[in-house]
PDB file of C-alpha atoms in Angstrom:
ATOM      1  CA  MET O   1       7.505 -43.263  47.354  1.00  0.00           C
ATOM      2  CA  ASP O   2      10.818 -41.879  47.855  1.00  0.00           C
ATOM      3  CA  ASN O   3      11.624 -43.910  50.794  1.00  0.00           C
ATOM      4  CA  PRO O   4      14.126 -46.962  50.018  1.00  0.00           C
ATOM      5  CA  VAL O   5      12.185 -49.449  52.634  1.00  0.00           C
ATOM      6  CA  TYR O   6       9.642 -49.886  49.966  1.00  0.00           C
ATOM      7  CA  ALA O   7      12.735 -51.660  47.865  1.00  0.00           C
ATOM      8  CA  GLY O   8      14.185 -53.196  50.433  1.00  0.00           C
ATOM      9  CA  PHE O   9      16.801 -50.794  51.351  1.00  0.00           C
ATOM     10  CA  ILE O  10      18.005 -49.194  54.867  1.00  0.00           C
ATOM     11  CA  ARG O  11      18.887 -45.771  55.215  1.00  0.00           C
ATOM     12  CA  TRP O  12      21.286 -44.589  57.563  1.00  0.00           C
ATOM     13  CA  GLY O  13      22.270 -40.832  58.596  1.00  0.00           C
ATOM     14  CA  LYS O  14      19.678 -38.980  56.569  1.00  0.00           C
ATOM     15  CA  GLN O  15      18.703 -36.959  59.936  1.00  0.00           C
ATOM     16  CA  GLN O  16      21.827 -34.971  61.689  1.00  0.00           C
ATOM     17  CA  ASN O  17      22.045 -33.366  64.524  1.00  0.00           C
ATOM     18  CA  TRP O  18      18.617 -34.185  65.629  1.00  0.00           C
ATOM     19  CA  SER O  19      18.532 -33.055  69.052  1.00  0.00           C
ATOM     20  CA  LYS O  20      18.716 -29.274  67.537  1.00  0.00           C
ATOM     21  CA  GLU O  21      17.877 -29.300  64.068  1.00  0.00           C
ATOM     22  CA  ARG O  22      15.142 -31.928  63.867  1.00  0.00           C
ATOM     23  CA  ARG O  23      13.492 -32.271  60.440  1.00  0.00           C
ATOM     24  CA  LYS O  24      15.769 -29.388  59.395  1.00  0.00           C
ATOM     25  CA  GLY O  25      18.543 -31.468  59.762  1.00  0.00           C
ATOM     26  CA  THR O  26      18.213 -33.218  56.785  1.00  0.00           C
ATOM     27  CA  THR O  27      20.846 -34.218  54.315  1.00  0.00           C
ATOM     28  CA  ASN O  28      21.624 -36.415  51.192  1.00  0.00           C
ATOM     29  CA  GLU O  29      24.810 -37.646  52.140  1.00  0.00           C
ATOM     30  CA  PHE O  30      23.328 -40.602  53.977  1.00  0.00           C
ATOM     31  CA  ILE O  31      24.150 -44.465  53.797  1.00  0.00           C
ATOM     32  CA  LEU O  32      22.230 -46.842  51.879  1.00  0.00           C
ATOM     33  CA  VAL O  33      22.439 -51.034  52.518  1.00  0.00           C
ATOM     34  CA  LYS O  34      20.080 -53.818  51.409  1.00  0.00           C
ATOM     35  CA  GLY O  35      17.793 -54.924  54.234  1.00  0.00           C
ATOM     36  CA  THR O  36      17.133 -58.328  55.357  1.00  0.00           C
ATOM     37  CA  HIS O  37      13.072 -57.575  54.600  1.00  0.00           C
ATOM     38  CA  ASP O  38      11.414 -58.513  51.838  1.00  0.00           C
ATOM     39  CA  PRO O  39      10.719 -55.514  49.449  1.00  0.00           C
ATOM     40  CA  ILE O  40       7.067 -54.277  48.259  1.00  0.00           C
ATOM     41  CA  ILE O  41       8.355 -52.988  44.757  1.00  0.00           C
ATOM     42  CA  SER O  42      11.369 -53.897  42.750  1.00  0.00           C
ATOM     43  CA  GLU O  43      14.622 -51.770  42.836  1.00  0.00           C
ATOM     44  CA  GLU O  44      13.763 -51.007  38.976  1.00  0.00           C
ATOM     45  CA  LEU O  45      10.410 -49.496  39.853  1.00  0.00           C
ATOM     46  CA  TRP O  46      11.559 -47.554  42.848  1.00  0.00           C
ATOM     47  CA  GLU O  47      14.226 -45.544  40.587  1.00  0.00           C
ATOM     48  CA  ARG O  48      11.789 -44.699  37.791  1.00  0.00           C
ATOM     49  CA  THR O  49       9.021 -43.807  40.356  1.00  0.00           C
ATOM     50  CA  LYS O  50      11.950 -41.561  41.914  1.00  0.00           C
ATOM     51  CA  GLU O  51      12.839 -40.134  38.484  1.00  0.00           C
ATOM     52  CA  LEU O  52       8.987 -39.232  37.637  1.00  0.00           C
ATOM     53  CA  ARG O  53       8.460 -37.731  41.184  1.00  0.00           C
ATOM     54  CA  LYS O  54      11.635 -35.117  40.613  1.00  0.00           C
ATOM     55  CA  ASP O  55      10.478 -34.298  36.802  1.00  0.00           C
ATOM     56  CA  LYS O  56       6.926 -33.568  38.516  1.00  0.00           C
ATOM     57  CA  LYS O  57       8.711 -31.292  41.249  1.00  0.00           C
ATOM     58  CA  ALA O  58      10.814 -29.645  39.041  1.00  0.00           C
ATOM     59  CA  PRO O  59       9.377 -25.857  38.257  1.00  0.00           C
ATOM     60  CA  GLU O  60       7.824 -25.267  34.841  1.00  0.00           C
ATOM     61  CA  LYS O  61       9.967 -23.475  32.582  1.00  0.00           C
ATOM     62  CA  HIS O  62       8.133 -20.813  30.371  1.00  0.00           C
ATOM     63  CA  GLN O  63       9.666 -19.738  27.158  1.00  0.00           C
ATOM     64  CA  ASN O  64      10.569 -15.972  27.253  1.00  0.00           C
ATOM     65  CA  MET O  65       7.820 -14.643  24.602  1.00  0.00           C
ATOM     66  CA  HIS O  66       7.433 -11.368  22.798  1.00  0.00           C
ATOM     67  CA  TYR O  67       4.467  -9.639  21.879  1.00  0.00           C
ATOM     68  CA  LEU O  68       5.336  -6.851  18.880  1.00  0.00           C
ATOM     69  CA  LEU O  69       2.047  -5.495  18.516  1.00  0.00           C
ATOM     70  CA  SER O  70       0.377  -5.765  21.987  1.00  0.00           C
ATOM     71  CA  GLY O  71      -2.408  -2.502  21.931  1.00  0.00           C
ATOM     72  CA  LEU O  72      -1.996  -1.915  18.455  1.00  0.00           C
ATOM     73  CA  ALA O  73      -4.544  -4.580  17.218  1.00  0.00           C
ATOM     74  CA  LYS O  74      -7.814  -3.843  17.971  1.00  0.00           C
ATOM     75  CA  CYS O  75     -10.481  -6.328  18.612  1.00  0.00           C
ATOM     76  CA  PRO O  76     -12.620  -7.045  15.649  1.00  0.00           C
ATOM     77  CA  GLU O  77     -16.178  -7.177  17.770  1.00  0.00           C
ATOM     78  CA  CYS O  78     -15.631  -4.236  20.796  1.00  0.00           C
ATOM     79  CA  GLY O  79     -12.637  -2.515  19.378  1.00  0.00           C
ATOM     80  CA  ALA O  80     -10.831  -2.732  22.552  1.00  0.00           C
ATOM     81  CA  SER O  81      -7.166  -3.311  22.283  1.00  0.00           C
ATOM     82  CA  MET O  82      -5.831  -6.832  22.116  1.00  0.00           C
ATOM     83  CA  VAL O  83      -3.245  -8.204  24.729  1.00  0.00           C
ATOM     84  CA  SER O  84      -0.770 -11.095  24.991  1.00  0.00           C
ATOM     85  CA  GLN O  85      -2.260 -14.539  25.449  1.00  0.00           C
ATOM     86  CA  ARG O  86      -0.333 -17.773  25.860  1.00  0.00           C
ATOM     87  CA  ILE O  87      -1.855 -21.039  25.590  1.00  0.00           C
ATOM     88  CA  SER O  88      -0.252 -24.680  26.343  1.00  0.00           C
ATOM     89  CA  ARG O  89      -0.373 -27.821  24.497  1.00  0.00           C
ATOM     90  CA  LYS O  90       0.863 -31.363  25.794  1.00  0.00           C
ATOM     91  CA  ARG O  91       3.073 -33.191  23.702  1.00  0.00           C
ATOM     92  CA  LYS O  92       3.078 -36.802  23.314  1.00  0.00           C
ATOM     93  CA  ASP O  93       6.078 -37.027  25.826  1.00  0.00           C
ATOM     94  CA  GLY O  94       4.003 -35.064  28.367  1.00  0.00           C
ATOM     95  CA  SER O  95       6.170 -31.812  27.832  1.00  0.00           C
ATOM     96  CA  LYS O  96       4.537 -28.581  26.906  1.00  0.00           C
ATOM     97  CA  VAL O  97       4.699 -26.425  24.151  1.00  0.00           C
ATOM     98  CA  TRP O  98       3.470 -22.707  24.344  1.00  0.00           C
ATOM     99  CA  TYR O  99       1.532 -20.856  21.234  1.00  0.00           C
ATOM    100  CA  ARG O 100       1.377 -16.876  21.201  1.00  0.00           C
ATOM    101  CA  TYR O 101      -2.091 -15.432  20.569  1.00  0.00           C
ATOM    102  CA  TYR O 102      -3.344 -11.863  20.939  1.00  0.00           C
ATOM    103  CA  CYS O 103      -6.817 -11.576  22.503  1.00  0.00           C
ATOM    104  CA  CYS O 104      -9.593  -9.035  23.351  1.00  0.00           C
ATOM    105  CA  SER O 105      -8.154  -6.893  26.284  1.00  0.00           C
ATOM    106  CA  GLN O 106     -11.990  -6.367  27.770  1.00  0.00           C
ATOM    107  CA  TRP O 107     -12.271 -10.372  27.887  1.00  0.00           C
ATOM    108  CA  ALA O 108      -8.799 -10.643  29.411  1.00  0.00           C
ATOM    109  CA  ASN O 109      -9.981  -8.031  32.300  1.00  0.00           C
ATOM    110  CA  LYS O 110     -13.814  -9.187  32.956  1.00  0.00           C
ATOM    111  CA  LYS O 111     -14.157 -12.314  30.867  1.00  0.00           C
ATOM    112  CA  ALA O 112     -17.529 -11.336  30.266  1.00  0.00           C
ATOM    113  CA  VAL O 113     -17.675  -7.969  28.215  1.00  0.00           C
ATOM    114  CA  CYS O 114     -16.363  -9.480  24.848  1.00  0.00           C
ATOM    115  CA  LYS O 115     -15.235 -12.882  23.575  1.00  0.00           C
ATOM    116  CA  PRO O 116     -11.443 -13.988  23.265  1.00  0.00           C
ATOM    117  CA  ASN O 117     -11.320 -13.299  19.637  1.00  0.00           C
ATOM    118  CA  LEU O 118      -7.845 -14.870  19.698  1.00  0.00           C
ATOM    119  CA  ILE O 119      -5.367 -14.020  16.957  1.00  0.00           C
ATOM    120  CA  LYS O 120      -2.339 -16.121  16.078  1.00  0.00           C
ATOM    121  CA  ALA O 121       0.462 -13.807  17.231  1.00  0.00           C
ATOM    122  CA  ASN O 122       2.929 -15.061  14.345  1.00  0.00           C
ATOM    123  CA  LEU O 123       0.630 -14.973  11.592  1.00  0.00           C
ATOM    124  CA  LEU O 124      -0.268 -11.216  12.446  1.00  0.00           C
ATOM    125  CA  GLU O 125       3.297 -10.178  13.168  1.00  0.00           C
ATOM    126  CA  GLN O 126       4.486 -11.395   9.789  1.00  0.00           C
ATOM    127  CA  GLN O 127       1.996  -9.698   7.856  1.00  0.00           C
ATOM    128  CA  VAL O 128       1.999  -6.658   9.392  1.00  0.00           C
ATOM    129  CA  VAL O 129       6.290  -6.749   9.436  1.00  0.00           C
ATOM    130  CA  GLU O 130       5.925  -7.815   5.716  1.00  0.00           C
ATOM    131  CA  ARG O 131       3.499  -4.828   4.736  1.00  0.00           C
ATOM    132  CA  ILE O 132       5.957  -2.486   6.430  1.00  0.00           C
ATOM    133  CA  MET O 133       8.702  -3.753   4.686  1.00  0.00           C
ATOM    134  CA  SER O 134       6.852  -3.382   1.226  1.00  0.00           C
ATOM    135  CA  PHE O 135       5.894   0.096   2.540  1.00  0.00           C
ATOM    136  CA  VAL O 136       9.611   1.185   3.126  1.00  0.00           C
ATOM    137  CA  LYS O 137      11.252   0.042   0.126  1.00  0.00           C
ATOM    138  CA  ASN O 138       8.940   1.802  -2.288  1.00  0.00           C
ATOM    139  CA  PRO O 139      11.390   3.516  -4.814  1.00  0.00           C
ATOM    140  CA  ASN O 140       8.833   6.717  -4.708  1.00  0.00           C
ATOM    141  CA  LEU O 141       8.595   6.655  -0.775  1.00  0.00           C
ATOM    142  CA  PRO O 142       9.860  10.496  -0.657  1.00  0.00           C
ATOM    143  CA  GLU O 143       7.022  11.601  -3.377  1.00  0.00           C
ATOM    144  CA  ILE O 144       4.326   9.359  -1.931  1.00  0.00           C
ATOM    145  CA  LEU O 145       4.738  11.191   1.575  1.00  0.00           C
ATOM    146  CA  ALA O 146       5.136  14.957   0.412  1.00  0.00           C
ATOM    147  CA  LYS O 147       1.858  14.055  -1.686  1.00  0.00           C
ATOM    148  CA  ARG O 148       0.576  12.605   1.818  1.00  0.00           C
ATOM    149  CA  LEU O 149       1.830  15.316   3.937  1.00  0.00           C
ATOM    150  CA  GLY O 150       1.001  18.501   1.882  1.00  0.00           C
ATOM    151  CA  LYS O 151       4.416  19.231   0.601  1.00  0.00           C
ATOM    152  CA  SER O 152       2.979  19.436  -3.037  1.00  0.00           C
ATOM    153  CA  THR O 153       0.953  22.731  -2.325  1.00  0.00           C
ATOM    154  CA  ASP O 154       2.414  25.678  -3.963  1.00  0.00           C
ATOM    155  CA  ILE O 155       4.030  28.060  -1.241  1.00  0.00           C
ATOM    156  CA  LYS O 156       5.100  30.622  -3.779  1.00  0.00           C
ATOM    157  CA  GLU O 157       1.322  31.053  -4.430  1.00  0.00           C
ATOM    158  CA  LEU O 158       0.443  31.757  -0.720  1.00  0.00           C
ATOM    159  CA  GLU O 159       3.582  33.818  -0.106  1.00  0.00           C
ATOM    160  CA  LYS O 160       2.123  36.065  -3.128  1.00  0.00           C
ATOM    161  CA  LYS O 161      -1.171  36.074  -1.515  1.00  0.00           C
ATOM    162  CA  LEU O 162       0.538  37.216   1.891  1.00  0.00           C
ATOM    163  CA  LYS O 163       2.404  39.858   0.290  1.00  0.00           C
ATOM    164  CA  SER O 164      -0.931  41.143  -1.466  1.00  0.00           C
ATOM    165  CA  ILE O 165      -2.717  41.296   1.802  1.00  0.00           C
ATOM    166  CA  GLU O 166       0.159  42.885   3.770  1.00  0.00           C
ATOM    167  CA  ALA O 167       0.042  45.650   0.984  1.00  0.00           C
ATOM    168  CA  LYS O 168      -3.583  46.094   1.581  1.00  0.00           C
ATOM    169  CA  ILE O 169      -3.024  46.555   5.455  1.00  0.00           C
ATOM    170  CA  LYS O 170      -0.166  49.229   4.815  1.00  0.00           C
ATOM    171  CA  LYS O 171      -2.412  51.332   2.473  1.00  0.00           C
ATOM    172  CA  LEU O 172      -5.423  51.025   4.696  1.00  0.00           C
ATOM    173  CA  LYS O 173      -3.049  52.081   8.069  1.00  0.00           C
ATOM    174  CA  ALA O 174      -2.088  55.104   5.724  1.00  0.00           C
ATOM    175  CA  ASP O 175      -5.758  56.051   4.911  1.00  0.00           C
ATOM    176  CA  GLU O 176      -6.536  55.731   8.735  1.00  0.00           C
ATOM    177  CA  ASP O 177      -3.903  57.968   9.639  1.00  0.00           C
ATOM    178  CA  LYS O 178      -5.150  60.604   7.230  1.00  0.00           C
ATOM    179  CA  TYR O 179      -8.780  60.563   8.465  1.00  0.00           C
ATOM    180  CA  TYR O 180      -7.177  61.048  11.966  1.00  0.00           C
ATOM    181  CA  GLU O 181      -5.579  63.942  10.766  1.00  0.00           C
ATOM    182  CA  TYR O 182      -8.901  65.700   9.746  1.00  0.00           C
ATOM    183  CA  LEU O 183      -9.974  64.973  13.299  1.00  0.00           C
ATOM    184  CA  VAL O 184      -7.548  67.665  14.671  1.00  0.00           C
ATOM    185  CA  ASP O 185      -7.670  69.817  11.560  1.00  0.00           C
ATOM    186  CA  ASP O 186     -10.546  72.494  11.397  1.00  0.00           C
ATOM    187  CA  LYS O 187     -10.004  73.319   7.966  1.00  0.00           C
ATOM    188  CA  LYS O 188     -10.498  69.827   6.856  1.00  0.00           C
ATOM    189  CA  LEU O 189     -13.436  69.068   9.103  1.00  0.00           C
ATOM    190  CA  LYS O 190     -15.141  72.003   6.982  1.00  0.00           C
ATOM    191  CA  ILE O 191     -14.794  69.636   4.189  1.00  0.00           C
ATOM    192  CA  LEU O 192     -15.598  66.276   5.695  1.00  0.00           C
ATOM    193  CA  LYS O 193     -17.821  66.389   8.909  1.00  0.00           C
ATOM    194  CA  GLU O 194     -16.672  64.553  12.057  1.00  0.00           C
ATOM    195  CA  GLU O 195     -19.164  61.957  12.031  1.00  0.00           C
ATOM    196  CA  LYS O 196     -18.447  61.071   8.339  1.00  0.00           C
ATOM    197  CA  VAL O 197     -14.529  60.787   9.509  1.00  0.00           C
ATOM    198  CA  LEU O 198     -15.407  58.783  12.126  1.00  0.00           C
ATOM    199  CA  GLU O 199     -17.458  56.641  10.067  1.00  0.00           C
ATOM    200  CA  LYS O 200     -14.521  55.898   7.588  1.00  0.00           C
ATOM    201  CA  ILE O 201     -12.234  55.557  10.434  1.00  0.00           C
ATOM    202  CA  SER O 202     -14.755  52.520  11.676  1.00  0.00           C
ATOM    203  CA  GLU O 203     -14.967  51.009   8.072  1.00  0.00           C
ATOM    204  CA  ILE O 204     -11.201  50.852   7.725  1.00  0.00           C
ATOM    205  CA  ASN O 205     -10.710  49.127  10.787  1.00  0.00           C
ATOM    206  CA  LYS O 206     -13.103  46.541  10.089  1.00  0.00           C
ATOM    207  CA  GLU O 207     -11.503  45.865   6.834  1.00  0.00           C
ATOM    208  CA  MET O 208      -8.174  45.612   8.547  1.00  0.00           C
ATOM    209  CA  GLU O 209      -9.233  43.111  10.978  1.00  0.00           C
ATOM    210  CA  GLN O 210     -10.490  40.935   8.287  1.00  0.00           C
ATOM    211  CA  LEU O 211      -7.352  41.225   6.445  1.00  0.00           C
ATOM    212  CA  GLU O 212      -5.354  40.648   9.768  1.00  0.00           C
ATOM    213  CA  ARG O 213      -7.033  37.349  10.169  1.00  0.00           C
ATOM    214  CA  GLU O 214      -6.698  36.175   6.392  1.00  0.00           C
ATOM    215  CA  LYS O 215      -2.965  37.047   7.068  1.00  0.00           C
ATOM    216  CA  GLU O 216      -2.731  35.046   9.904  1.00  0.00           C
ATOM    217  CA  ASN O 217      -4.328  32.069   8.611  1.00  0.00           C
ATOM    218  CA  LEU O 218      -1.564  32.326   5.706  1.00  0.00           C
ATOM    219  CA  SER O 219       1.307  32.562   7.774  1.00  0.00           C
ATOM    220  CA  THR O 220       0.068  29.465   9.735  1.00  0.00           C
ATOM    221  CA  GLN O 221      -0.541  27.503   6.480  1.00  0.00           C
ATOM    222  CA  ILE O 222       2.983  28.409   5.022  1.00  0.00           C
ATOM    223  CA  ASP O 223       4.690  27.770   8.297  1.00  0.00           C
ATOM    224  CA  THR O 224       2.971  24.287   8.394  1.00  0.00           C
ATOM    225  CA  ILE O 225       4.190  23.671   4.967  1.00  0.00           C
ATOM    226  CA  ARG O 226       7.686  24.660   6.137  1.00  0.00           C
ATOM    227  CA  ASN O 227       7.611  22.243   8.785  1.00  0.00           C
ATOM    228  CA  ASN O 228       5.931  19.208   6.946  1.00  0.00           C
ATOM    229  CA  THR O 229       8.908  19.634   4.425  1.00  0.00           C
ATOM    230  CA  LEU O 230      11.463  18.939   7.265  1.00  0.00           C
ATOM    231  CA  ASN O 231       9.395  16.331   8.575  1.00  0.00           C
ATOM    232  CA  ILE O 232       8.825  14.513   5.622  1.00  0.00           C
ATOM    233  CA  GLU O 233      12.960  14.334   5.375  1.00  0.00           C
ATOM    234  CA  LYS O 234      13.141  13.013   8.546  1.00  0.00           C
ATOM    235  CA  ILE O 235      10.472  10.489   8.149  1.00  0.00           C
ATOM    236  CA  THR O 236      11.738   9.447   4.784  1.00  0.00           C
ATOM    237  CA  ASN O 237      15.114   9.080   6.188  1.00  0.00           C
ATOM    238  CA  MET O 238      13.684   7.234   9.156  1.00  0.00           C
ATOM    239  CA  LEU O 239      11.571   4.805   7.027  1.00  0.00           C
ATOM    240  CA  GLN O 240      14.606   4.197   4.385  1.00  0.00           C
ATOM    241  CA  ASN O 241      16.633   2.947   7.385  1.00  0.00           C
ATOM    242  CA  PHE O 242      13.874   0.685   8.793  1.00  0.00           C
ATOM    243  CA  GLU O 243      14.611  -2.328   7.781  1.00  0.00           C
ATOM    244  CA  ALA O 244      18.338  -2.440   8.465  1.00  0.00           C
ATOM    245  CA  ILE O 245      17.555  -1.128  12.227  1.00  0.00           C
ATOM    246  CA  PHE O 246      14.535  -3.423  12.525  1.00  0.00           C
ATOM    247  CA  ASN O 247      16.116  -6.668  11.819  1.00  0.00           C
ATOM    248  CA  ASN O 248      19.253  -5.998  13.582  1.00  0.00           C
ATOM    249  CA  ALA O 249      16.995  -4.896  16.648  1.00  0.00           C
ATOM    250  CA  LEU O 250      16.307  -7.062  19.939  1.00  0.00           C
ATOM    251  CA  ALA O 251      12.395  -7.974  20.277  1.00  0.00           C
ATOM    252  CA  ASP O 252      11.993  -5.160  22.739  1.00  0.00           C
ATOM    253  CA  LYS O 253      13.260  -2.276  20.297  1.00  0.00           C
ATOM    254  CA  GLN O 254      11.597  -4.168  17.532  1.00  0.00           C
ATOM    255  CA  LYS O 255       8.356  -3.324  19.642  1.00  0.00           C
ATOM    256  CA  GLU O 256       9.101   0.122  19.988  1.00  0.00           C
ATOM    257  CA  LEU O 257       9.890   0.947  16.580  1.00  0.00           C
ATOM    258  CA  LEU O 258       6.380  -0.758  15.355  1.00  0.00           C
ATOM    259  CA  HIS O 259       4.791   1.359  18.012  1.00  0.00           C
ATOM    260  CA  THR O 260       6.428   4.475  17.063  1.00  0.00           C
ATOM    261  CA  LEU O 261       5.283   3.882  13.243  1.00  0.00           C
ATOM    262  CA  ILE O 262       1.561   2.363  13.516  1.00  0.00           C
ATOM    263  CA  LYS O 263      -1.208   4.020  15.078  1.00  0.00           C
ATOM    264  CA  GLU O 264      -3.565   1.256  15.056  1.00  0.00           C
ATOM    265  CA  ILE O 265      -4.584  -2.181  13.330  1.00  0.00           C
ATOM    266  CA  ARG O 266      -7.884  -2.933  12.395  1.00  0.00           C
ATOM    267  CA  ILE O 267      -8.602  -6.775  12.457  1.00  0.00           C
ATOM    268  CA  LYS O 268     -11.077  -8.802  10.149  1.00  0.00           C
ATOM    269  CA  LYS O 269     -13.881 -10.166  11.803  1.00  0.00           C
ATOM    270  CA  THR O 270     -14.001 -13.932  11.453  1.00  0.00           C
ATOM    271  CA  ASP O 271     -14.797 -16.848  13.549  1.00  0.00           C
ATOM    272  CA  LYS O 272     -11.588 -18.592  12.392  1.00  0.00           C
ATOM    273  CA  PRO O 273      -8.188 -17.490  14.527  1.00  0.00           C
ATOM    274  CA  GLU O 274      -6.035 -18.306  11.546  1.00  0.00           C
ATOM    275  CA  GLU O 275      -7.956 -15.783   9.138  1.00  0.00           C
ATOM    276  CA  ARG O 276      -8.150 -12.839  11.694  1.00  0.00           C
ATOM    277  CA  LEU O 277      -5.683 -10.512  10.286  1.00  0.00           C
ATOM    278  CA  ALA O 278      -5.057  -7.028   9.523  1.00  0.00           C
ATOM    279  CA  GLU O 279      -7.974  -5.107   7.375  1.00  0.00           C
ATOM    280  CA  GLU O 280      -6.378  -1.985   7.926  1.00  0.00           C
ATOM    281  CA  ILE O 281      -2.738  -0.660   9.232  1.00  0.00           C
ATOM    282  CA  ILE O 282      -2.829   2.899  10.126  1.00  0.00           C
ATOM    283  CA  LEU O 283       0.487   4.858  10.220  1.00  0.00           C
ATOM    284  CA  HIS O 284       0.633   7.710  12.997  1.00  0.00           C
ATOM    285  CA  PHE O 285       2.370  10.522  10.727  1.00  0.00           C
ATOM    286  CA  SER O 286      -0.020  10.229   7.710  1.00  0.00           C
ATOM    287  CA  GLU O 287      -3.235   8.319   8.435  1.00  0.00           C
ATOM    288  CA  ILE O 288      -1.621   6.148   5.208  1.00  0.00           C
ATOM    289  CA  ASP O 289      -3.332   2.757   5.465  1.00  0.00           C
ATOM    290  CA  LEU O 290      -0.950   0.184   4.598  1.00  0.00           C
ATOM    291  CA  MET O 291      -3.521  -2.408   3.488  1.00  0.00           C
ATOM    292  CA  LYS O 292      -4.672  -0.034   0.730  1.00  0.00           C
ATOM    293  CA  PHE O 293      -1.295   1.710  -0.124  1.00  0.00           C
ATOM    294  CA  GLY O 294      -0.263  -0.892  -2.916  1.00  0.00           C
ATOM    295  CA  LYS O 295      -3.466  -0.214  -4.948  1.00  0.00           C
ATOM    296  CA  GLU O 296      -3.575   3.506  -4.361  1.00  0.00           C
ATOM    297  CA  GLU O 297       0.057   4.350  -4.657  1.00  0.00           C
ATOM    298  CA  GLU O 298       1.509   1.630  -6.717  1.00  0.00           C
ATOM    299  CA  GLY O 299      -1.376   0.173  -8.877  1.00  0.00           C
ATOM    300  CA  GLN O 300      -0.369  -3.239  -7.769  1.00  0.00           C
ATOM    301  CA  LYS O 301      -2.307  -6.165  -6.322  1.00  0.00           C
ATOM    302  CA  PRO O 302      -3.507  -5.842  -2.506  1.00  0.00           C
ATOM    303  CA  PHE O 303      -0.936  -7.436  -0.459  1.00  0.00           C
ATOM    304  CA  GLU O 304      -1.604 -11.361   0.395  1.00  0.00           C
ATOM    305  CA  VAL O 305      -0.018 -13.133   3.216  1.00  0.00           C
ATOM    306  CA  THR O 306       2.091 -16.254   2.506  1.00  0.00           C
ATOM    307  CA  TYR O 307       1.111 -19.121   5.096  1.00  0.00           C
ATOM    308  CA  ASP O 308       3.739 -21.448   3.933  1.00  0.00           C
ATOM    309  CA  THR O 309       6.183 -19.562   5.430  1.00  0.00           C
ATOM    310  CA  VAL O 310       4.988 -19.279   8.981  1.00  0.00           C
ATOM    311  CA  PRO O 311       6.363 -21.404  11.694  1.00  0.00           C
ATOM    312  CA  HIS O 312       4.096 -23.388  13.706  1.00  0.00           C
TER     313      HIS O 312
END
């Protein structure tokens, strides 16, 4: 239908250097003149047909879509990670509009193991981000993290127990040395027989082994609490600056921030995609569930998603 002959025209000079180039010598710089033959279609229809064919030949442009929660959301049916899925719809003018979803990775890879269990990406991302922002803005965040990460444990009491154990070990070592002296002193062996001395040394060794294990456990607990204290400060600082960093970051960085913070998102099981939202949002560092956080820590109503502000 691109041939101008159908509209009553004759084209000159479209093929150049035919003897060498053949069909490769096609050019758009040609002469178009009105022919003497009768046209098959009108010039207007021919022009419209050319434009339509040009539109169809144009490569389809996909929007650059980002998925902030890929891999974090878990399929409500099989528990596998959920991955990105985009679905197109045709507008009345023939153009396409693309919608972002998350779907079960098992279904995406094998198509038969599970169902797609589609989740509207914009709804889930809005819910998760809003919940995180509510969490990081909590004025009691340092105390909450300290409680969750074990800072509230009385380290002084543990240190007191450790010193007591170390004192007992020191005394037992002194007793052990005393009994070894008996073994090389004939006069003392007359007072306490060798078998009895060896029995006492064995008892002391067993008691010291037990105390050494207790000492090691206490030392580990104390070190863990001290390290947690430092970690709490770092985590608190990161969370208190999260909103500013997130809002000024590009999509790739936003995704990285969310994956650093969130361990997994457990999705409500329902047949309606618009109702498939987070039931649990579990954080990496403390196993805090953000969906229960409001009730447990703040005494507030559970979090609710606002649908009226979600773009369609």
